Amino acid sequence: GTGTYTYSWSNGSSDRDIENLTTGNFNVIVTDSNGCSINQTFTVDSPNELILSGSVVNNLCSGGVSGQIDLLISGGAGPYDILWDNNETSEDLTNLPSGNYSVTVTDANNCFAVAEVTLVEPSKIGDYVWDDENQNGIQDANELGIEGVNVFLIGVTTNGDSIDLTTTTDTAGYYAFDG
């Protein structure tokens, strides 16, 4: 072609370059000053939706900091920028206390996804030691707790880890083991 070119896009634009397009096909007719033209179609694809998933490992003990979050990112366009609400920028987090965590992942196209993750605080195992005078297995109002009794928790977790814990009852006869 020669001379000045004119552009006629299927979206109505007459600019040489078009941008900020949605997904789809765009046709352009380019005509030179001699009236010669060429017709070309361009396809704009969009990456798959940015999806966050993953898994958690909750703390083994109440008040512990052994929690873990394994974040999995799919879709979108890499590389990804990761920002957790605790200002961490790595994909996976370790040595976490129980609680709520939020992550925002932004891809190379500036699309983003947000995920909320909760590390559950394990429950405590506990009860009372008391003098069950009427031997009904229920601590009645007149049956006081016994202070200073050593209580043992011995066994194996579902993961095969051994448990061998000892605690002592308080002034009310209550004892608790971290779950």
Backbone as numpy.savetxt, mean C-alpha at the origin, in Angstrom:
# Nx Ny Nz CAx CAy CAz Cx Cy Cz
7.42 18.25 -51.59 6.61 19.42 -51.59 7.47 20.67 -51.59
6.82 21.73 -52.00 7.51 23.01 -52.05 6.69 24.09 -51.38
7.40 25.15 -50.98 6.75 26.34 -50.44 6.17 26.13 -49.05
5.10 26.84 -48.82 4.43 26.82 -47.52 3.50 25.60 -47.45
3.46 25.02 -46.25 2.59 23.86 -46.05 1.40 24.26 -45.19
0.26 23.63 -45.47 -0.91 23.80 -44.61 -1.25 22.42 -44.05
-1.86 22.47 -42.85 -2.15 21.23 -42.13 -3.62 21.22 -41.77
-4.23 20.11 -42.00 -5.64 19.95 -41.64 -5.79 18.64 -40.87
-5.94 18.78 -39.54 -6.05 17.61 -38.67 -7.50 17.21 -38.47
-7.72 15.95 -38.20 -9.09 15.44 -37.97 -9.72 16.00 -36.69
-8.92 16.57 -35.81 -9.49 17.18 -34.60 -9.76 18.67 -34.80
-9.59 19.17 -36.06 -9.89 20.57 -36.36 -8.70 21.50 -36.30
-7.56 21.04 -35.83 -6.38 21.90 -35.71 -5.75 22.11 -37.08
-5.17 23.33 -37.26 -4.41 23.61 -38.48 -2.94 23.85 -38.16
-2.56 23.53 -36.91 -1.17 23.66 -36.50 -0.32 22.53 -37.07
0.96 22.80 -37.20 1.87 21.76 -37.68 1.94 20.62 -36.67
2.10 20.97 -35.39 2.20 19.97 -34.33 0.98 20.09 -33.42
0.45 18.96 -33.02 -0.65 18.97 -32.06 -0.21 18.20 -30.82
-0.74 18.59 -29.65 -0.33 17.97 -28.40 -1.51 17.90 -27.45
-1.26 17.29 -26.28 -2.31 17.07 -25.26 -3.48 16.30 -25.85
-3.17 15.25 -26.56 -4.20 14.46 -27.25 -4.73 13.34 -26.36
-5.94 12.97 -26.61 -6.51 11.79 -25.97 -6.11 10.57 -26.78
-6.41 9.41 -26.25 -6.14 8.17 -26.97 -7.02 8.11 -28.22
-6.46 7.67 -29.33 -7.25 7.52 -30.55 -6.43 7.72 -31.79
-7.12 7.75 -32.94 -6.49 7.96 -34.24 -6.66 9.41 -34.66
-5.60 9.98 -35.23 -5.63 11.36 -35.70 -5.13 11.37 -37.14
-5.93 11.96 -38.03 -5.59 12.02 -39.45 -5.16 13.45 -39.77
-4.12 13.59 -40.59 -3.67 14.90 -41.03 -3.52 14.88 -42.56
-3.94 15.99 -43.18 -3.70 16.20 -44.60 -2.74 17.38 -44.69
-1.56 17.13 -45.28 -0.55 18.17 -45.45 -0.54 18.55 -46.94
-0.71 19.87 -47.18 -0.78 20.36 -48.56 0.32 21.41 -48.76
1.06 21.28 -49.89 2.10 22.28 -50.17 1.54 23.40 -51.04
2.41 24.37 -51.39 1.95 25.55 -52.12 1.53 25.22 -53.56
1.88 24.04 -54.07 1.46 23.62 -55.40 0.14 22.85 -55.38
-0.42 22.68 -54.18 -1.69 21.95 -54.07 -1.51 20.45 -53.95
-0.29 19.99 -53.86 -0.05 18.56 -53.68 -0.25 18.23 -52.20
-0.87 17.10 -51.94 -1.14 16.77 -50.54 -0.86 15.30 -50.26
-0.68 15.06 -48.99 -0.47 13.70 -48.49 -1.37 13.53 -47.27
-1.89 12.35 -47.12 -2.80 12.04 -46.02 -2.12 10.99 -45.13
-2.04 11.26 -43.82 -1.37 10.33 -42.90 -2.21 10.20 -41.63
-2.28 8.98 -41.10 -2.98 8.73 -39.84 -1.98 8.34 -38.77
-2.15 8.93 -37.58 -1.30 8.64 -36.43 -2.19 8.09 -35.31
-1.67 7.13 -34.60 -2.41 6.54 -33.49 -1.72 6.91 -32.18
-2.51 7.42 -31.25 -2.01 7.75 -29.92 -2.54 6.69 -28.97
-1.61 5.93 -28.42 -1.98 4.89 -27.46 -1.84 5.44 -26.05
-2.55 4.83 -25.17 -2.42 5.20 -23.76 -1.90 3.99 -23.02
-1.00 4.20 -22.05 -0.51 3.05 -21.29 -1.64 2.47 -20.44
-1.44 1.26 -20.00 -2.41 0.65 -19.11 -2.54 1.48 -17.85
-3.67 1.36 -17.21 -3.93 2.08 -15.96 -2.85 1.77 -14.93
-2.43 2.78 -14.21 -1.45 2.63 -13.14 -2.15 1.98 -11.95
-1.68 0.79 -11.57 -2.33 0.02 -10.50 -1.31 -0.30 -9.41
-1.73 -0.08 -8.16 -0.90 -0.41 -7.00 -1.53 -1.56 -6.25
-0.71 -2.52 -5.89 -1.15 -3.65 -5.07 0.05 -4.06 -4.22
-0.09 -5.12 -3.50 1.04 -5.59 -2.71 0.62 -6.45 -1.56
1.54 -6.60 -0.64 1.28 -7.44 0.53 1.92 -6.81 1.75
1.43 -7.22 2.92 1.97 -6.71 4.18 2.35 -7.86 5.08
3.30 -7.60 5.95 3.63 -8.50 7.05 3.42 -7.69 8.31
2.41 -8.07 9.09 2.11 -7.35 10.32 3.15 -7.66 11.38
3.24 -6.77 12.36 4.17 -6.98 13.47 3.81 -8.25 14.23
4.83 -8.93 14.69 4.61 -10.16 15.45 4.19 -9.87 16.88
4.66 -8.75 17.43 4.37 -8.42 18.83 3.75 -7.03 18.90
2.88 -6.86 19.87 2.29 -5.55 20.12 3.39 -4.55 20.43
3.33 -3.39 19.76 4.35 -2.37 19.95 5.63 -2.63 19.17
5.66 -3.68 18.36 6.86 -4.04 17.62 7.09 -3.17 16.40
8.25 -3.34 15.80 8.60 -2.62 14.57 9.17 -3.59 13.53
8.48 -4.70 13.34 8.92 -5.68 12.36 7.99 -5.73 11.15
7.07 -4.75 11.04 6.12 -4.74 9.92 6.81 -4.46 8.59
6.20 -4.97 7.52 6.76 -4.81 6.18 5.63 -4.55 5.19
5.93 -3.72 4.19 5.00 -3.49 3.08 5.76 -3.76 1.79
5.23 -4.66 0.97 5.80 -4.99 -0.32 4.86 -4.42 -1.39
5.22 -3.28 -1.96 4.39 -2.60 -2.95 4.67 -3.15 -4.33
3.62 -3.42 -5.09 3.75 -3.87 -6.48 3.10 -2.82 -7.37
3.83 -2.38 -8.39 3.35 -1.35 -9.31 3.20 -1.99 -10.68
2.05 -1.79 -11.30 1.86 -2.29 -12.67 1.14 -1.23 -13.49
1.28 -1.32 -14.80 0.66 -0.36 -15.69 1.43 0.94 -15.72
0.78 1.96 -16.28 1.44 3.25 -16.37 2.68 3.17 -17.23
3.54 4.17 -17.09 4.79 4.21 -17.85 5.92 4.52 -16.90
6.87 3.61 -16.80 8.01 3.82 -15.93 8.97 4.83 -16.52
9.87 5.35 -15.75 10.09 5.04 -14.33 9.03 5.69 -13.44
8.96 5.20 -12.21 7.95 5.65 -11.26 8.61 6.46 -10.14
7.94 7.52 -9.72 8.33 8.24 -8.52 7.41 7.77 -7.40
8.02 7.38 -6.27 7.28 6.82 -5.14 7.47 7.73 -3.94
6.36 8.08 -3.28 6.45 8.88 -2.07 5.45 8.37 -1.05
5.98 7.84 0.05 5.16 7.40 1.18 4.89 8.59 2.10
3.84 8.49 2.90 3.52 9.59 3.82 4.55 9.76 4.93
5.46 8.81 5.09 6.56 8.98 6.06 7.83 9.47 5.35
7.66 9.98 4.12 8.73 10.55 3.27 9.71 9.52 2.72
9.43 8.24 2.86 10.26 7.21 2.22 9.97 7.23 0.73
10.98 6.88 -0.06 10.81 6.89 -1.52 11.11 5.53 -2.15
11.31 4.51 -1.32 11.57 3.18 -1.86 10.24 2.44 -2.07
10.28 1.45 -2.93 9.07 0.70 -3.25 8.59 -0.11 -2.06
9.51 -0.75 -1.36 9.16 -1.63 -0.24 9.68 -1.02 1.06
8.89 -1.18 2.13 9.27 -0.66 3.43 9.41 -1.79 4.44
10.37 -1.67 5.34 10.59 -2.67 6.39 10.76 -1.96 7.73
10.76 -2.77 8.79 10.97 -2.28 10.16 9.97 -1.20 10.54
8.69 -1.47 10.26 7.63 -0.49 10.49 6.83 -0.81 11.74
6.39 0.21 12.47 5.42 -0.02 13.54 4.03 -0.20 12.93
3.12 -0.73 13.70 1.74 -0.87 13.23 1.17 0.51 12.98
0.23 0.60 12.04 -0.42 1.87 11.75 -0.82 1.96 10.30
-1.28 3.16 9.92 -1.74 3.41 8.56 -0.63 4.08 7.75
-0.50 3.65 6.51 0.50 4.20 5.61 -0.17 4.52 4.27
0.29 5.60 3.63 -0.24 6.01 2.34 0.93 6.20 1.39
0.74 5.77 0.15 1.78 5.94 -0.87 1.16 6.55 -2.12
1.90 7.46 -2.73 1.51 8.03 -4.02 2.60 7.67 -5.02
2.18 7.06 -6.13 3.12 6.67 -7.19 2.75 7.49 -8.43
3.75 8.17 -8.99 3.56 8.98 -10.19 4.43 8.39 -11.30
3.82 8.20 -12.48 4.58 7.58 -13.56 5.20 8.65 -14.47
5.89 8.21 -15.52 6.60 9.11 -16.42 5.66 10.04 -17.17
4.37 9.70 -17.25 3.39 10.56 -17.91 2.68 11.50 -16.95
3.18 11.53 -15.70 2.60 12.35 -14.64 1.21 11.88 -14.21
0.89 10.62 -14.51 -0.32 10.00 -13.98 0.03 9.45 -12.60
-0.95 9.43 -11.70 -0.62 8.96 -10.36 -1.72 8.05 -9.82
-1.32 7.25 -8.83 -2.24 6.38 -8.10 -1.85 6.46 -6.63
-2.85 6.32 -5.77 -2.65 6.39 -4.33 -3.16 5.09 -3.71
-2.43 4.56 -2.75 -2.87 3.36 -2.03 -2.73 3.61 -0.52
-3.64 3.04 0.22 -3.61 3.09 1.67 -3.35 1.67 2.17
-2.44 1.56 3.13 -2.07 0.25 3.68 -2.12 0.35 5.20
-2.65 -0.69 5.84 -2.70 -0.73 7.30 -1.92 -1.93 7.81
-0.98 -1.68 8.71 -0.31 -2.75 9.43 -1.04 -2.89 10.75
-1.59 -4.05 10.99 -2.45 -4.29 12.14 -1.62 -4.57 13.39
-1.99 -3.91 14.47 -1.36 -4.15 15.77 -1.88 -5.48 16.29
-0.98 -6.41 16.59 -1.46 -7.70 17.10 -2.11 -7.53 18.48
-3.05 -8.39 18.73 -3.74 -8.32 20.02 -2.87 -8.93 21.11
-3.22 -8.61 22.32 -2.53 -9.20 23.46 -3.33 -10.40 23.94
-2.62 -11.36 24.46 -3.24 -12.53 25.06 -3.18 -12.32 26.57
-4.31 -12.34 27.20 -4.28 -12.09 28.64 -5.55 -12.55 29.34
-5.48 -12.56 30.64 -6.62 -12.97 31.46 -6.28 -12.62 32.91
-7.06 -13.15 33.81 -6.86 -12.91 35.24 -6.56 -14.24 35.93
-5.77 -14.14 36.98 -5.57 -15.26 37.89 -6.26 -14.85 39.18
-7.17 -15.69 39.65 -7.93 -15.36 40.86 -8.23 -16.62 41.65
-8.64 -16.42 42.87 -9.04 -17.53 43.74 -10.51 -17.82 43.47
-10.76 -18.87 42.69 -12.13 -19.22 42.28 -12.81 -20.00 43.41
-13.26 -19.26 44.41 -13.80 -19.87 45.62 -14.97 -20.81 45.35
-15.86 -20.44 44.44 -17.03 -21.30 44.17 -16.77 -22.26 43.00
-15.57 -22.23 42.43 -15.12 -23.16 41.39 -16.06 -23.24 40.19
-16.56 -22.04 39.76 -17.44 -22.02 38.58 -16.72 -21.54 37.31
-15.42 -21.22 37.42 -14.65 -20.78 36.26 -14.90 -19.33 35.87
-15.66 -18.61 36.66 -15.96 -17.20 36.40 -15.50 -16.39 37.60
-14.80 -15.28 37.32 -14.34 -14.46 38.43 -15.49 -13.59 38.91
-16.04 -13.94 40.04 -17.14 -13.19 40.64 -16.58 -11.97 41.37
-17.47 -11.01 41.67 -17.06 -9.74 42.29 -16.29 -9.93 43.59
-16.62 -10.96 44.35 -15.95 -11.17 45.64 -14.67 -12.02 45.51
-14.33 -12.45 44.30 -13.14 -13.27 44.09 -12.02 -12.38 43.54
-11.08 -12.07 44.38 -10.02 -11.13 44.06 -8.91 -11.78 43.24
-8.28 -10.94 42.40 -7.14 -11.40 41.62 -5.95 -11.65 42.52
-5.05 -12.49 42.06 -3.85 -12.83 42.84 -2.64 -12.18 42.18
-1.96 -11.32 42.92 -0.79 -10.61 42.44 0.45 -11.49 42.52
1.38 -11.30 41.55 2.69 -11.92 41.63 2.78 -13.35 41.16
1.79 -13.83 40.42 1.82 -15.20 39.90 2.55 -15.19 38.56
3.55 -16.06 38.41 4.23 -16.22 37.13 3.35 -17.03 36.19
3.14 -16.50 34.98 2.32 -17.17 33.96 3.22 -17.43 32.77
3.14 -18.62 32.21 4.00 -19.03 31.11 3.18 -19.27 29.85
3.73 -18.86 28.73 3.14 -19.12 27.42 4.20 -19.86 26.62
3.92 -21.13 26.33 4.89 -21.98 25.66 4.19 -22.66 24.49
4.81 -22.64 23.33 4.21 -23.29 22.17 4.98 -22.97 20.91
4.27 -23.09 19.77 4.86 -22.86 18.46 3.85 -22.06 17.64
4.34 -21.03 16.93 3.46 -20.23 16.07 3.09 -21.02 14.82
2.17 -20.46 14.04 1.80 -21.10 12.77 2.95 -21.08 11.78
3.94 -20.21 12.00 5.15 -20.16 11.16 6.22 -21.13 11.62
5.97 -21.84 12.74 6.94 -22.78 13.26 7.93 -22.17 14.25
7.74 -20.89 14.60 8.63 -20.24 15.56 8.24 -20.65 16.98
9.24 -20.91 17.80 8.99 -21.30 19.18 8.56 -20.09 20.01
7.64 -20.33 20.93 7.21 -19.31 21.88 7.53 -19.82 23.28
8.22 -19.00 24.04 8.53 -19.32 25.43 8.58 -17.99 26.20
7.41 -17.55 26.67 7.29 -16.26 27.32 6.84 -16.42 28.77
7.26 -15.48 29.60 6.85 -15.47 31.00 6.44 -14.05 31.37
5.38 -13.93 32.12 4.97 -12.65 32.67 4.43 -12.87 34.08
4.19 -11.81 34.79 3.71 -11.89 36.17 2.43 -11.08 36.30
1.50 -11.59 37.06 0.23 -10.88 37.25 0.45 -9.58 38.02
-0.41 -8.59 37.69 -0.32 -7.30 38.38 -1.14 -7.32 39.69
-1.35 -6.17 40.27 -2.03 -6.11 41.58 -3.47 -6.60 41.50
-4.08 -6.55 40.32 -5.45 -7.03 40.15 -5.49 -8.49 39.69
-4.32 -9.11 39.52 -4.28 -10.48 39.05 -4.26 -10.61 37.54
-4.14 -9.49 36.82 -4.17 -9.51 35.35 -2.77 -9.77 34.80
-2.74 -10.56 33.69 -1.50 -10.77 32.95 -1.79 -10.60 31.46
-0.75 -10.27 30.72 -0.90 -10.13 29.26 0.41 -10.45 28.58
0.29 -11.17 27.46 1.41 -11.42 26.57 1.13 -10.68 25.27
2.15 -10.09 24.68 1.97 -9.47 23.38 1.66 -10.57 22.38
0.65 -10.30 21.54 0.22 -11.29 20.56 1.08 -11.28 19.35
